[in-house]
Amino acid sequence: MNADVSGGGQLDARCVWIVDGGPRAPRRLPPGEPSCVIAVDRGLAHTLQLGLRPHVVVGDFDSVDAAMLERTRDQWPDLVVQRHDRHKAHSDLDLALSFAWGLDPAEIALLGGGGGRLDHMMISVTMLARPYYAALPLAAYIGASVVRAATAGFRLQLPIDDGNLLTLLAVGGTASLHTSGLRWNLTGATPLASGASLGLSNELTEPEAHVRVQAGTVLAIQTHGKPLP
């Protein structure tokens, strides 16, 4: 779908990619091609390095190269620039996700290289578990892992191509799940407490695993690794 954005005409929200501004460029890319790319501050450099055309730049611009931003605006005059105050109450990534959420996207992917400060990384990942983000068709490609979130009433389809190892992490309280396609499947009779290690390092045994969330909110983190003993 197309969304009208002030100062930028229309943005095609069929497949939105958000390129985070962490210290490392993304290592994994989603399949297919984006219809709209949102660069998060220094993520503009990563976007251009990946050969992508940025449509939106969001942030307080404390880490973006000013000359690079001007060259990008010269090359694509319809570039939407969302500049925020440095003393804002939300992170640049939070603002970018909020902007993407407002486009009512059909599909959204977050691209991050990982590394950097632990607190930034923890906030960036757990942010995906907010109810309005967890309800989005959102996958985050962070470092070598793929992260998805789901809340009560939603179901995740997890292809083994995204990683044969799976960790399920309850966020904000105990979650009740029903899984299939895993070496150790969970049912509603085995709740997953917030911060518990019960969901750590499971393994996909089918081409695709399924996670149905009956209560609570979970993060599903897939990583490629050796088969478990």
mmCIF file of C-alpha atoms in Angstrom:
data_model
loop_
_atom_site.group_PDB
_atom_site.id
_atom_site.type_symbol
_atom_site.label_atom_id
_atom_site.label_comp_id
_atom_site.label_asym_id
_atom_site.label_seq_id
_atom_site.Cartn_x
_atom_site.Cartn_y
_atom_site.Cartn_z
ATOM 1 C CA MET A 1 0.000 0.000 0.000
ATOM 2 C CA ASN A 2 1.015 3.617 -0.459
ATOM 3 C CA ALA A 3 1.086 6.120 2.394
ATOM 4 C CA ASP A 4 1.064 9.913 2.098
ATOM 5 C CA VAL A 5 3.921 11.482 4.071
ATOM 6 C CA SER A 6 4.321 15.205 4.590
ATOM 7 C CA GLY A 7 7.242 16.508 2.564
ATOM 8 C CA GLY A 8 7.865 13.210 0.841
ATOM 9 C CA GLY A 9 4.877 12.447 -1.352
ATOM 10 C CA GLN A 10 3.950 8.769 -1.244
ATOM 11 C CA LEU A 11 5.829 5.904 0.337
ATOM 12 C CA ASP A 12 5.220 2.338 -0.778
ATOM 13 C CA ALA A 13 4.645 0.368 2.432
ATOM 14 C CA ARG A 14 4.361 -3.115 0.929
ATOM 15 C CA CYS A 15 7.787 -4.140 2.271
ATOM 16 C CA VAL A 16 9.509 -1.731 4.662
ATOM 17 C CA TRP A 17 13.125 -2.229 5.717
ATOM 18 C CA ILE A 18 14.557 -0.321 8.693
ATOM 19 C CA VAL A 19 18.363 -0.124 8.740
ATOM 20 C CA ASP A 20 19.551 0.492 12.301
ATOM 21 C CA GLY A 21 22.379 2.863 13.109
ATOM 22 C CA GLY A 22 24.530 0.586 15.260
ATOM 23 C CA PRO A 23 28.317 0.451 14.951
ATOM 24 C CA ARG A 24 28.242 -2.502 12.531
ATOM 25 C CA ALA A 25 26.545 -2.850 9.170
ATOM 26 C CA PRO A 26 23.893 -5.596 8.940
ATOM 27 C CA ARG A 27 25.267 -9.066 8.157
ATOM 28 C CA ARG A 28 22.003 -10.755 7.185
ATOM 29 C CA LEU A 29 19.435 -9.429 4.750
ATOM 30 C CA PRO A 30 15.828 -10.523 4.363
ATOM 31 C CA PRO A 31 14.759 -12.289 1.184
ATOM 32 C CA GLY A 32 13.277 -10.187 -1.572
ATOM 33 C CA GLU A 33 13.514 -6.455 -2.188
ATOM 34 C CA PRO A 34 12.248 -3.553 -0.077
ATOM 35 C CA SER A 35 9.660 -1.101 -1.337
ATOM 36 C CA CYS A 36 10.646 1.486 1.296
ATOM 37 C CA VAL A 37 13.909 1.839 3.253
ATOM 38 C CA ILE A 38 14.099 3.784 6.519
ATOM 39 C CA ALA A 39 17.624 4.636 7.672
ATOM 40 C CA VAL A 40 18.136 5.242 11.396
ATOM 41 C CA ASP A 41 20.703 8.019 11.866
ATOM 42 C CA ARG A 42 24.121 6.407 11.131
ATOM 43 C CA GLY A 43 22.099 3.664 9.429
ATOM 44 C CA LEU A 44 22.194 5.925 6.373
ATOM 45 C CA ALA A 45 25.840 4.915 5.850
ATOM 46 C CA HIS A 46 24.922 1.223 6.221
ATOM 47 C CA THR A 47 22.032 1.667 3.796
ATOM 48 C CA LEU A 48 24.243 3.137 1.104
ATOM 49 C CA GLN A 49 26.968 0.544 1.793
ATOM 50 C CA LEU A 50 24.390 -2.183 1.146
ATOM 51 C CA GLY A 51 23.504 -0.572 -2.175
ATOM 52 C CA LEU A 52 19.990 0.360 -1.026
ATOM 53 C CA ARG A 53 18.077 3.493 -1.911
ATOM 54 C CA PRO A 54 16.957 5.298 1.284
ATOM 55 C CA HIS A 55 13.452 6.761 1.320
ATOM 56 C CA VAL A 56 13.410 8.064 4.907
ATOM 57 C CA VAL A 57 16.095 9.106 7.411
ATOM 58 C CA VAL A 58 15.072 9.274 11.083
ATOM 59 C CA GLY A 59 17.030 10.327 14.161
ATOM 60 C CA ASP A 60 18.644 13.140 16.099
ATOM 61 C CA PHE A 61 21.549 12.971 13.626
ATOM 62 C CA ASP A 62 24.270 12.815 16.258
ATOM 63 C CA SER A 63 26.053 10.056 14.336
ATOM 64 C CA VAL A 64 25.066 10.600 10.709
ATOM 65 C CA ASP A 65 27.660 12.148 8.399
ATOM 66 C CA ALA A 66 26.262 15.586 7.510
ATOM 67 C CA ALA A 67 27.965 15.701 4.092
ATOM 68 C CA MET A 68 26.654 12.222 3.272
ATOM 69 C CA LEU A 69 23.142 13.317 4.217
ATOM 70 C CA GLU A 70 23.352 16.352 1.946
ATOM 71 C CA ARG A 71 24.659 14.256 -0.962
ATOM 72 C CA THR A 72 21.812 11.809 -0.411
ATOM 73 C CA ARG A 73 19.239 14.618 -0.463
ATOM 74 C CA ASP A 74 20.766 15.956 -3.662
ATOM 75 C CA GLN A 75 20.568 12.515 -5.288
ATOM 76 C CA TRP A 76 17.011 11.796 -4.081
ATOM 77 C CA PRO A 77 15.174 15.110 -3.555
ATOM 78 C CA ASP A 78 12.066 13.271 -2.331
ATOM 79 C CA LEU A 79 13.997 11.835 0.654
ATOM 80 C CA VAL A 80 11.927 12.229 3.840
ATOM 81 C CA VAL A 81 14.068 13.600 6.678
ATOM 82 C CA GLN A 82 12.702 13.255 10.218
ATOM 83 C CA ARG A 83 15.067 15.198 12.488
ATOM 84 C CA HIS A 84 14.423 14.956 16.243
ATOM 85 C CA ASP A 85 15.809 16.835 19.230
ATOM 86 C CA ARG A 86 18.793 15.212 20.925
ATOM 87 C CA HIS A 87 17.039 15.417 24.299
ATOM 88 C CA LYS A 88 14.117 13.318 23.093
ATOM 89 C CA ALA A 89 12.460 10.694 25.304
ATOM 90 C CA HIS A 90 12.733 7.866 22.767
ATOM 91 C CA SER A 91 15.611 6.177 20.955
ATOM 92 C CA ASP A 92 16.179 6.742 17.246
ATOM 93 C CA LEU A 93 15.152 3.157 16.525
ATOM 94 C CA ASP A 94 11.955 3.581 18.543
ATOM 95 C CA LEU A 95 11.106 6.653 16.460
ATOM 96 C CA ALA A 96 11.841 4.774 13.233
ATOM 97 C CA LEU A 97 9.633 1.850 14.266
ATOM 98 C CA SER A 98 6.864 4.263 15.189
ATOM 99 C CA PHE A 99 7.188 5.953 11.792
ATOM 100 C CA ALA A 100 7.042 2.579 10.030
ATOM 101 C CA TRP A 101 4.061 1.503 12.148
ATOM 102 C CA GLY A 102 2.234 4.624 10.986
ATOM 103 C CA LEU A 103 2.633 3.532 7.355
ATOM 104 C CA ASP A 104 0.486 0.435 8.050
ATOM 105 C CA PRO A 105 3.059 -1.813 6.344
ATOM 106 C CA ALA A 106 2.222 -5.183 4.839
ATOM 107 C CA GLU A 107 5.686 -6.452 5.832
ATOM 108 C CA ILE A 108 8.525 -4.963 7.835
ATOM 109 C CA ALA A 109 12.120 -5.996 8.512
ATOM 110 C CA LEU A 110 14.617 -4.486 10.928
ATOM 111 C CA LEU A 111 18.285 -4.819 9.927
ATOM 112 C CA GLY A 112 21.035 -4.453 12.513
ATOM 113 C CA GLY A 113 24.663 -5.526 12.642
ATOM 114 C CA GLY A 114 24.710 -6.213 16.370
ATOM 115 C CA GLY A 115 27.540 -5.241 18.672
ATOM 116 C CA GLY A 116 27.842 -1.943 20.461
ATOM 117 C CA ARG A 117 26.497 -1.166 23.932
ATOM 118 C CA LEU A 118 24.663 -3.950 25.747
ATOM 119 C CA ASP A 119 21.937 -1.627 27.069
ATOM 120 C CA HIS A 120 21.186 -0.363 23.553
ATOM 121 C CA MET A 121 21.014 -3.928 22.255
ATOM 122 C CA MET A 122 18.692 -5.094 25.046
ATOM 123 C CA ILE A 123 16.302 -2.182 24.558
ATOM 124 C CA SER A 124 16.307 -2.621 20.776
ATOM 125 C CA VAL A 125 15.389 -6.316 21.024
ATOM 126 C CA THR A 126 12.848 -6.153 23.862
ATOM 127 C CA MET A 127 11.210 -3.162 22.183
ATOM 128 C CA LEU A 128 9.903 -5.569 19.551
ATOM 129 C CA ALA A 129 7.728 -7.184 22.230
ATOM 130 C CA ARG A 130 5.575 -4.098 22.735
ATOM 131 C CA PRO A 131 1.982 -5.076 21.905
ATOM 132 C CA TYR A 132 1.637 -2.751 18.911
ATOM 133 C CA TYR A 133 4.991 -3.888 17.472
ATOM 134 C CA ALA A 134 4.415 -7.556 18.342
ATOM 135 C CA ALA A 135 1.225 -7.401 16.278
ATOM 136 C CA LEU A 136 3.150 -6.271 13.189
ATOM 137 C CA PRO A 137 4.417 -8.642 10.467
ATOM 138 C CA LEU A 138 7.916 -7.831 11.693
ATOM 139 C CA ALA A 139 11.183 -9.771 11.583
ATOM 140 C CA ALA A 140 14.456 -8.376 12.932
ATOM 141 C CA TYR A 141 17.758 -9.474 11.402
ATOM 142 C CA ILE A 142 20.216 -8.651 14.180
ATOM 143 C CA GLY A 143 23.773 -9.864 13.820
ATOM 144 C CA ALA A 144 23.584 -13.561 12.974
ATOM 145 C CA SER A 145 20.083 -14.043 14.397
ATOM 146 C CA VAL A 146 16.491 -13.489 13.297
ATOM 147 C CA VAL A 147 14.048 -12.250 15.944
ATOM 148 C CA ARG A 148 10.256 -12.216 15.848
ATOM 149 C CA ALA A 149 7.720 -11.266 18.509
ATOM 150 C CA ALA A 150 4.158 -12.383 19.097
ATOM 151 C CA THR A 151 1.504 -11.634 21.677
ATOM 152 C CA ALA A 152 -1.631 -13.473 22.777
ATOM 153 C CA GLY A 153 -3.785 -14.652 19.886
ATOM 154 C CA PHE A 154 -0.981 -14.548 17.332
ATOM 155 C CA ARG A 155 0.997 -17.341 15.690
ATOM 156 C CA LEU A 156 4.579 -17.389 14.421
ATOM 157 C CA GLN A 157 5.825 -19.401 11.468
ATOM 158 C CA LEU A 158 9.565 -19.969 11.821
ATOM 159 C CA PRO A 159 11.365 -21.355 8.745
ATOM 160 C CA ILE A 160 14.479 -23.402 9.416
ATOM 161 C CA ASP A 161 16.311 -21.262 6.840
ATOM 162 C CA ASP A 162 16.333 -18.501 9.472
ATOM 163 C CA GLY A 163 18.140 -20.753 11.957
ATOM 164 C CA ASN A 164 17.931 -24.288 13.270
ATOM 165 C CA LEU A 165 18.331 -23.219 16.901
ATOM 166 C CA LEU A 166 15.468 -21.404 18.635
ATOM 167 C CA THR A 167 15.185 -19.573 21.941
ATOM 168 C CA LEU A 168 11.771 -18.521 23.213
ATOM 169 C CA LEU A 169 11.835 -15.680 25.725
ATOM 170 C CA ALA A 170 8.776 -14.458 27.628
ATOM 171 C CA VAL A 171 8.726 -10.679 28.057
ATOM 172 C CA GLY A 172 6.748 -8.740 30.643
ATOM 173 C CA GLY A 173 5.279 -11.735 32.427
ATOM 174 C CA THR A 174 4.552 -15.439 32.108
ATOM 175 C CA ALA A 175 3.533 -16.679 28.655
ATOM 176 C CA SER A 176 1.499 -19.708 27.633
ATOM 177 C CA LEU A 177 2.531 -21.296 24.331
ATOM 178 C CA HIS A 178 1.788 -24.201 22.076
ATOM 179 C CA THR A 179 4.633 -25.148 19.734
ATOM 180 C CA SER A 180 5.167 -27.712 17.012
ATOM 181 C CA GLY A 181 8.150 -28.696 14.862
ATOM 182 C CA LEU A 182 10.624 -28.465 17.759
ATOM 183 C CA ARG A 183 12.753 -31.046 19.525
ATOM 184 C CA TRP A 184 11.121 -30.052 22.833
ATOM 185 C CA ASN A 185 7.619 -28.678 22.275
ATOM 186 C CA LEU A 186 5.797 -26.545 24.813
ATOM 187 C CA THR A 187 2.119 -26.684 25.688
ATOM 188 C CA GLY A 188 -0.134 -24.572 27.840
ATOM 189 C CA ALA A 189 0.544 -27.003 30.684
ATOM 190 C CA THR A 190 4.163 -25.774 30.763
ATOM 191 C CA PRO A 191 4.101 -21.965 31.152
ATOM 192 C CA LEU A 192 7.150 -19.935 30.219
ATOM 193 C CA ALA A 193 8.045 -17.497 32.984
ATOM 194 C CA SER A 194 9.574 -14.121 32.181
ATOM 195 C CA GLY A 195 13.360 -14.420 32.066
ATOM 196 C CA ALA A 196 13.255 -18.213 32.477
ATOM 197 C CA SER A 197 15.840 -20.373 30.700
ATOM 198 C CA LEU A 198 13.247 -23.051 29.870
ATOM 199 C CA GLY A 199 12.952 -21.770 26.304
ATOM 200 C CA LEU A 200 16.696 -21.565 25.682
ATOM 201 C CA SER A 201 18.381 -23.405 22.781
ATOM 202 C CA ASN A 202 15.592 -25.523 21.368
ATOM 203 C CA GLU A 203 16.002 -27.058 17.920
ATOM 204 C CA LEU A 204 13.822 -27.163 14.817
ATOM 205 C CA THR A 205 13.125 -30.704 13.631
ATOM 206 C CA GLU A 206 10.880 -29.714 10.720
ATOM 207 C CA PRO A 207 11.342 -27.311 7.784
ATOM 208 C CA GLU A 208 9.130 -24.887 9.706
ATOM 209 C CA ALA A 209 8.235 -24.561 13.386
ATOM 210 C CA HIS A 210 5.032 -23.000 14.691
ATOM 211 C CA VAL A 211 4.512 -21.033 17.887
ATOM 212 C CA ARG A 212 0.979 -20.157 18.980
ATOM 213 C CA VAL A 213 0.815 -17.678 21.854
ATOM 214 C CA GLN A 214 -2.164 -18.278 24.106
ATOM 215 C CA ALA A 215 -1.239 -15.712 26.762
ATOM 216 C CA GLY A 216 1.563 -13.205 27.291
ATOM 217 C CA THR A 217 4.206 -12.016 24.840
ATOM 218 C CA VAL A 218 7.276 -13.854 23.561
ATOM 219 C CA LEU A 219 10.384 -13.224 21.513
ATOM 220 C CA ALA A 220 11.485 -16.013 19.157
ATOM 221 C CA ILE A 221 15.222 -15.864 18.401
ATOM 222 C CA GLN A 222 16.592 -18.093 15.636
ATOM 223 C CA THR A 223 20.289 -18.728 15.050
ATOM 224 C CA HIS A 224 22.200 -21.171 12.870
ATOM 225 C CA GLY A 225 24.290 -23.592 14.898
ATOM 226 C CA LYS A 226 25.353 -27.193 15.312
ATOM 227 C CA PRO A 227 22.623 -29.744 16.060
ATOM 228 C CA LEU A 228 22.146 -30.173 19.788
ATOM 229 C CA PRO A 229 23.537 -33.352 21.404
#
